[in-house]
GROMACS .gro file of C-alpha atoms in nm:
model
  257
    1MET     CA    1 -14.673  23.822   1.723
    2THR     CA    2 -14.435  23.574   1.884
    3PRO     CA    3 -14.524  23.218   1.777
    4THR     CA    4 -14.635  22.965   2.037
    5GLN     CA    5 -14.516  22.608   2.073
    6ASN     CA    6 -14.829  22.492   1.890
    7ASP     CA    7 -14.742  22.723   1.600
    8ILE     CA    8 -14.390  22.585   1.582
    9ASP     CA    9 -14.515  22.225   1.609
   10ARG     CA   10 -14.748  22.282   1.312
   11GLU     CA   11 -14.466  22.435   1.108
   12MET     CA   12 -14.239  22.140   1.181
   13GLU     CA   13 -14.514  21.892   1.093
   14ARG     CA   14 -14.576  22.062   0.757
   15LEU     CA   15 -14.205  22.048   0.676
   16ARG     CA   16 -14.186  21.679   0.778
   17GLU     CA   17 -14.485  21.598   0.557
   18ALA     CA   18 -14.333  21.790   0.265
   19TYR     CA   19 -14.005  21.604   0.310
   20GLU     CA   20 -14.169  21.261   0.320
   21LYS     CA   21 -14.377  21.350   0.012
   22SER     CA   22 -14.063  21.447  -0.179
   23VAL     CA   23 -13.889  21.123  -0.080
   24ALA     CA   24 -14.195  20.923  -0.189
   25ALA     CA   25 -14.174  21.102  -0.524
   26GLY     CA   26 -13.814  20.989  -0.570
   27ALA     CA   27 -13.605  21.262  -0.408
   28PRO     CA   28 -13.296  21.138  -0.217
   29ARG     CA   29 -13.312  21.126   0.159
   30ALA     CA   30 -13.160  21.432   0.329
   31HIS     CA   31 -12.942  21.338   0.623
   32HIS     CA   32 -12.871  21.700   0.715
   33PRO     CA   33 -13.123  21.982   0.767
   34ALA     CA   34 -13.176  22.290   0.559
   35ARG     CA   35 -12.961  22.574   0.685
   36ASP     CA   36 -13.259  22.810   0.681
   37TYR     CA   37 -13.498  22.580   0.869
   38ALA     CA   38 -13.774  22.831   0.947
   39PRO     CA   39 -13.902  22.693   1.283
   40TYR     CA   40 -13.549  22.747   1.417
   41ARG     CA   41 -13.596  23.123   1.401
   42SER     CA   42 -13.240  23.249   1.437
   43SER     CA   43 -13.109  23.024   1.158
   44ALA     CA   44 -13.287  23.249   0.907
   45LEU     CA   45 -13.075  23.540   1.028
   46ARG     CA   46 -12.733  23.379   1.059
   47HIS     CA   47 -12.703  23.079   0.829
   48PRO     CA   48 -12.437  23.102   0.553
   49LYS     CA   49 -12.579  23.217   0.221
   50GLN     CA   50 -12.262  23.174   0.016
   51ALA     CA   51 -12.006  22.898  -0.028
   52LEU     CA   52 -11.719  22.883   0.221
   53VAL     CA   53 -11.393  23.044   0.112
   54SER     CA   54 -11.064  22.871   0.183
   55LEU     CA   55 -10.803  23.120   0.300
   56GLY     CA   56 -10.434  23.044   0.263
   57ALA     CA   57 -10.462  22.671   0.211
   58ARG     CA   58 -10.550  22.713  -0.156
   59GLN     CA   59 -10.216  22.878  -0.222
   60ASN     CA   60 -10.021  22.687   0.044
   61PRO     CA   61 -10.180  22.372   0.195
   62GLU     CA   62  -9.932  22.377   0.483
   63ALA     CA   63 -10.058  22.721   0.587
   64VAL     CA   64 -10.358  22.555   0.751
   65GLU     CA   65 -10.132  22.374   0.994
   66LEU     CA   66  -9.978  22.700   1.114
   67ALA     CA   67 -10.307  22.794   1.280
   68SER     CA   68 -10.411  22.443   1.379
   69PRO     CA   69 -10.400  22.290   1.726
   70ALA     CA   70 -10.151  22.015   1.802
   71PHE     CA   71 -10.273  21.770   2.066
   72GLY     CA   72 -10.068  21.495   2.218
   73GLU     CA   73 -10.149  21.226   2.471
   74THR     CA   74  -9.971  21.421   2.745
   75ASP     CA   75 -10.216  21.709   2.701
   76ILE     CA   76 -10.506  21.496   2.831
   77THR     CA   77 -10.516  21.402   3.199
   78GLU     CA   78 -10.702  21.113   3.361
   79LEU     CA   79 -10.951  21.359   3.512
   80ASP     CA   80 -11.043  21.541   3.192
   81ASN     CA   81 -11.315  21.294   3.092
   82ASP     CA   82 -11.477  21.282   3.438
   83LEU     CA   83 -11.669  21.605   3.480
   84THR     CA   84 -11.777  21.503   3.830
   85ARG     CA   85 -11.418  21.522   3.962
   86HIS     CA   86 -11.313  21.869   3.851
   87HIS     CA   87 -11.395  22.030   4.187
   88HIS     CA   88 -11.350  21.941   4.552
   89GLY     CA   89 -11.719  21.872   4.619
   90GLU     CA   90 -11.975  21.640   4.461
   91PRO     CA   91 -12.192  21.792   4.185
   92LEU     CA   92 -12.570  21.777   4.214
   93GLY     CA   93 -12.779  21.564   3.981
   94GLU     CA   94 -12.795  21.220   3.822
   95ARG     CA   95 -12.447  21.091   3.744
   96ILE     CA   96 -12.418  20.925   3.402
   97THR     CA   97 -12.156  20.747   3.193
   98VAL     CA   98 -12.159  20.821   2.820
   99SER     CA   99 -11.954  20.587   2.604
  100GLY     CA  100 -11.928  20.492   2.239
  101ARG     CA  101 -11.704  20.475   1.934
  102VAL     CA  102 -11.607  20.724   1.666
  103LEU     CA  103 -11.615  20.560   1.323
  104ASP     CA  104 -11.559  20.656   0.960
  105ARG     CA  105 -11.802  20.582   0.677
  106ALA     CA  106 -11.662  20.228   0.639
  107GLY     CA  107 -11.710  20.147   1.008
  108ARG     CA  108 -11.338  20.174   1.084
  109PRO     CA  109 -11.235  20.327   1.419
  110VAL     CA  110 -11.105  20.682   1.423
  111ARG     CA  111 -10.810  20.668   1.661
  112GLY     CA  112 -10.661  20.955   1.859
  113GLN     CA  113 -10.956  21.185   1.793
  114LEU     CA  114 -10.985  21.472   2.039
  115ILE     CA  115 -11.343  21.495   2.171
  116GLU     CA  116 -11.458  21.791   2.377
  117ILE     CA  117 -11.799  21.814   2.544
  118TRP     CA  118 -11.988  22.094   2.717
  119GLN     CA  119 -12.332  22.105   2.875
  120ALA     CA  120 -12.571  22.263   3.120
  121ASN     CA  121 -12.585  22.145   3.479
  122ALA     CA  122 -12.866  21.939   3.631
  123SER     CA  123 -13.077  22.254   3.668
  124GLY     CA  124 -13.039  22.345   3.301
  125ARG     CA  125 -12.787  22.626   3.340
  126TYR     CA  126 -12.446  22.670   3.180
  127ALA     CA  127 -12.149  22.796   3.378
  128HIS     CA  128 -12.121  23.091   3.142
  129GLY     CA  129 -12.166  23.461   3.202
  130HIS     CA  130 -12.411  23.500   2.913
  131ASP     CA  131 -12.649  23.239   3.053
  132GLN     CA  132 -12.910  23.435   3.248
  133HIS     CA  133 -13.153  23.146   3.305
  134PRO     CA  134 -13.269  23.190   3.669
  135ALA     CA  135 -13.170  22.837   3.767
  136PRO     CA  136 -12.901  22.769   4.028
  137LEU     CA  137 -12.538  22.731   3.934
  138ASP     CA  138 -12.353  22.433   4.079
  139PRO     CA  139 -12.018  22.535   4.234
  140HIS     CA  140 -11.898  22.177   4.187
  141PHE     CA  141 -11.984  22.141   3.820
  142THR     CA  142 -11.837  22.342   3.532
  143GLY     CA  143 -11.979  22.126   3.252
  144ALA     CA  144 -11.680  22.082   3.018
  145GLY     CA  145 -11.450  21.788   2.951
  146ARG     CA  146 -11.232  21.622   2.688
  147THR     CA  147 -11.074  21.291   2.596
  148LEU     CA  148 -10.891  21.111   2.314
  149THR     CA  149 -11.038  20.809   2.136
  150GLY     CA  150 -10.855  20.480   2.181
  151ASP     CA  151 -10.730  20.234   1.922
  152ASP     CA  152 -11.086  20.102   1.882
  153GLY     CA  153 -11.223  20.454   1.838
  154GLY     CA  154 -11.378  20.432   2.183
  155TYR     CA  155 -11.440  20.715   2.428
  156THR     CA  156 -11.597  20.751   2.773
  157PHE     CA  157 -11.721  21.046   2.978
  158THR     CA  158 -11.859  21.053   3.329
  159THR     CA  159 -12.081  21.353   3.390
  160ILE     CA  160 -12.418  21.474   3.522
  161LYS     CA  161 -12.736  21.443   3.317
  162PRO     CA  162 -12.813  21.798   3.203
  163GLY     CA  163 -13.147  21.962   3.266
  164ALA     CA  164 -13.382  22.121   3.014
  165TYR     CA  165 -13.372  22.499   2.982
  166PRO     CA  166 -13.580  22.775   2.821
  167TRP     CA  167 -13.472  22.960   2.509
  168ARG     CA  168 -13.636  23.243   2.320
  169ASN     CA  169 -13.708  23.084   1.984
  170HIS     CA  170 -14.081  23.113   2.056
  171THR     CA  171 -14.319  23.140   2.350
  172ASN     CA  172 -14.262  22.867   2.610
  173ALA     CA  173 -13.970  22.716   2.415
  174TRP     CA  174 -13.761  22.460   2.605
  175ARG     CA  175 -13.454  22.276   2.485
  176PRO     CA  176 -13.443  21.904   2.569
  177ALA     CA  177 -13.152  21.769   2.771
  178HIS     CA  178 -12.844  21.744   2.549
  179ILE     CA  179 -12.466  21.735   2.549
  180HIS     CA  180 -12.258  21.922   2.290
  181PHE     CA  181 -11.980  21.720   2.125
  182SER     CA  182 -11.683  21.865   1.936
  183PHE     CA  183 -11.445  21.651   1.724
  184PHE     CA  184 -11.104  21.768   1.604
  185GLY     CA  185 -10.936  21.610   1.305
  186ALA     CA  186 -10.576  21.668   1.204
  187ALA     CA  187 -10.637  22.043   1.167
  188PHE     CA  188 -10.858  22.310   1.322
  189THR     CA  189 -11.048  22.343   0.994
  190GLN     CA  190 -11.167  21.983   1.038
  191ARG     CA  191 -11.355  22.053   1.360
  192LEU     CA  192 -11.709  21.911   1.372
  193ILE     CA  193 -11.978  21.988   1.632
  194THR     CA  194 -12.303  21.807   1.713
  195GLN     CA  195 -12.538  21.731   2.001
  196MET     CA  196 -12.636  21.411   2.180
  197TYR     CA  197 -12.989  21.369   2.318
  198PHE     CA  198 -13.148  21.129   2.566
  199PRO     CA  199 -13.409  20.860   2.490
  200GLY     CA  200 -13.766  20.913   2.602
  201ASP     CA  201 -13.734  21.288   2.650
  202PRO     CA  202 -14.082  21.440   2.586
  203LEU     CA  203 -13.924  21.763   2.460
  204LEU     CA  204 -13.759  21.595   2.161
  205ALA     CA  205 -14.073  21.628   1.948
  206HIS     CA  206 -14.101  22.001   2.024
  207ASP     CA  207 -13.740  22.108   1.961
  208PRO     CA  208 -13.682  22.292   1.629
  209ILE     CA  209 -13.307  22.228   1.640
  210LEU     CA  210 -13.345  21.850   1.660
  211GLN     CA  211 -13.652  21.845   1.437
  212SER     CA  212 -13.466  22.039   1.167
  213VAL     CA  213 -13.325  21.694   1.084
  214THR     CA  214 -13.643  21.594   0.902
  215ASP     CA  215 -13.532  21.241   0.815
  216ASP     CA  216 -13.643  21.004   1.094
  217ALA     CA  217 -13.341  20.772   1.068
  218ALA     CA  218 -13.091  21.057   1.064
  219ARG     CA  219 -13.263  21.225   1.359
  220GLY     CA  220 -13.261  20.900   1.554
  221ARG     CA  221 -12.883  20.881   1.525
  222LEU     CA  222 -12.860  21.184   1.754
  223VAL     CA  223 -13.034  21.006   2.042
  224ALA     CA  224 -12.824  20.791   2.272
  225ALA     CA  225 -12.940  20.447   2.387
  226TYR     CA  226 -12.961  20.346   2.751
  227ASP     CA  227 -12.710  20.065   2.809
  228HIS     CA  228 -12.733  19.889   3.142
  229ASP     CA  229 -12.395  19.724   3.089
  230LEU     CA  230 -12.239  20.071   3.094
  231SER     CA  231 -12.407  20.161   3.422
  232LYS     CA  232 -12.174  20.160   3.722
  233PRO     CA  233 -12.307  19.997   4.042
  234GLU     CA  234 -12.412  20.263   4.291
  235ARG     CA  235 -12.247  20.532   4.079
  236SER     CA  236 -12.393  20.611   3.735
  237LEU     CA  237 -12.640  20.515   3.463
  238GLY     CA  238 -12.495  20.426   3.123
  239TYR     CA  239 -12.570  20.560   2.776
  240ARG     CA  240 -12.412  20.447   2.449
  241TRP     CA  241 -12.369  20.685   2.159
  242ASP     CA  242 -12.164  20.599   1.851
  243ILE     CA  243 -12.064  20.874   1.609
  244VAL     CA  244 -12.011  20.823   1.234
  245LEU     CA  245 -11.815  21.112   1.086
  246ASP     CA  246 -11.916  21.082   0.721
  247GLY     CA  247 -12.102  20.876   0.465
  248PRO     CA  248 -12.473  20.785   0.436
  249ALA     CA  249 -12.493  20.683   0.803
  250ALA     CA  250 -12.317  20.997   0.929
  251THR     CA  251 -12.419  21.165   1.253
  252TRP     CA  252 -12.568  21.510   1.191
  253ILE     CA  253 -12.310  21.784   1.227
  254GLU     CA  254 -12.402  22.146   1.295
  255GLU     CA  255 -12.263  22.275   0.967
  256GLY     CA  256 -12.317  22.645   0.924
  257ARG     CA  257 -12.517  22.690   1.243
   0.00000   0.00000   0.00000
């Protein structure tokens, strides 16, 4: 029998309680979720069960660079970080500005980092052939952009707030609004991917992907903060989201998902 949302909620609550009990007993806090988090049904079928194998680089470290992307400042245009200007018409939905800084574990800015984002449109549908959600596509919104971080590690995107959409993890499953973020280091093998969520979304508590991060503080680092100073008069609402790439305050990365 396909589980209901109530079934999934109870599973997630039991796992949260077990986690907090283990921490109270002295176990270290887990900033990343278990790869086989059961309420996220498909993770049990496709999560890695063995350690990663390094191909080529072990024998020749420079071999990694032969298959790695090389990005320069001239590859990024002034329109790439404004997803509302990629087409001739105006996209539908609430225009937002998302800004923040990319930092290392010591709080130092990560300069020249390539950030790519992708997302659903305001109706909760991706501009992708495999997305069969019966919500309208927006001919003026593709939902993908990129930028490079500045000397202070800062980045900015202008886009449309994505809508929630159904997925088939369980009966009546809905994903909260989110934006996918991808970060490239000096080589393709250093790529990291995560998701940014929006404050106050009632679906956050019911989402097995977000709730797989059982530590409250770590999970909270995935939710952006509304920042009125980032809002643009008569144009967009502002959200701030800083990303820490490693260390105890690191932003959750979708490792092995």
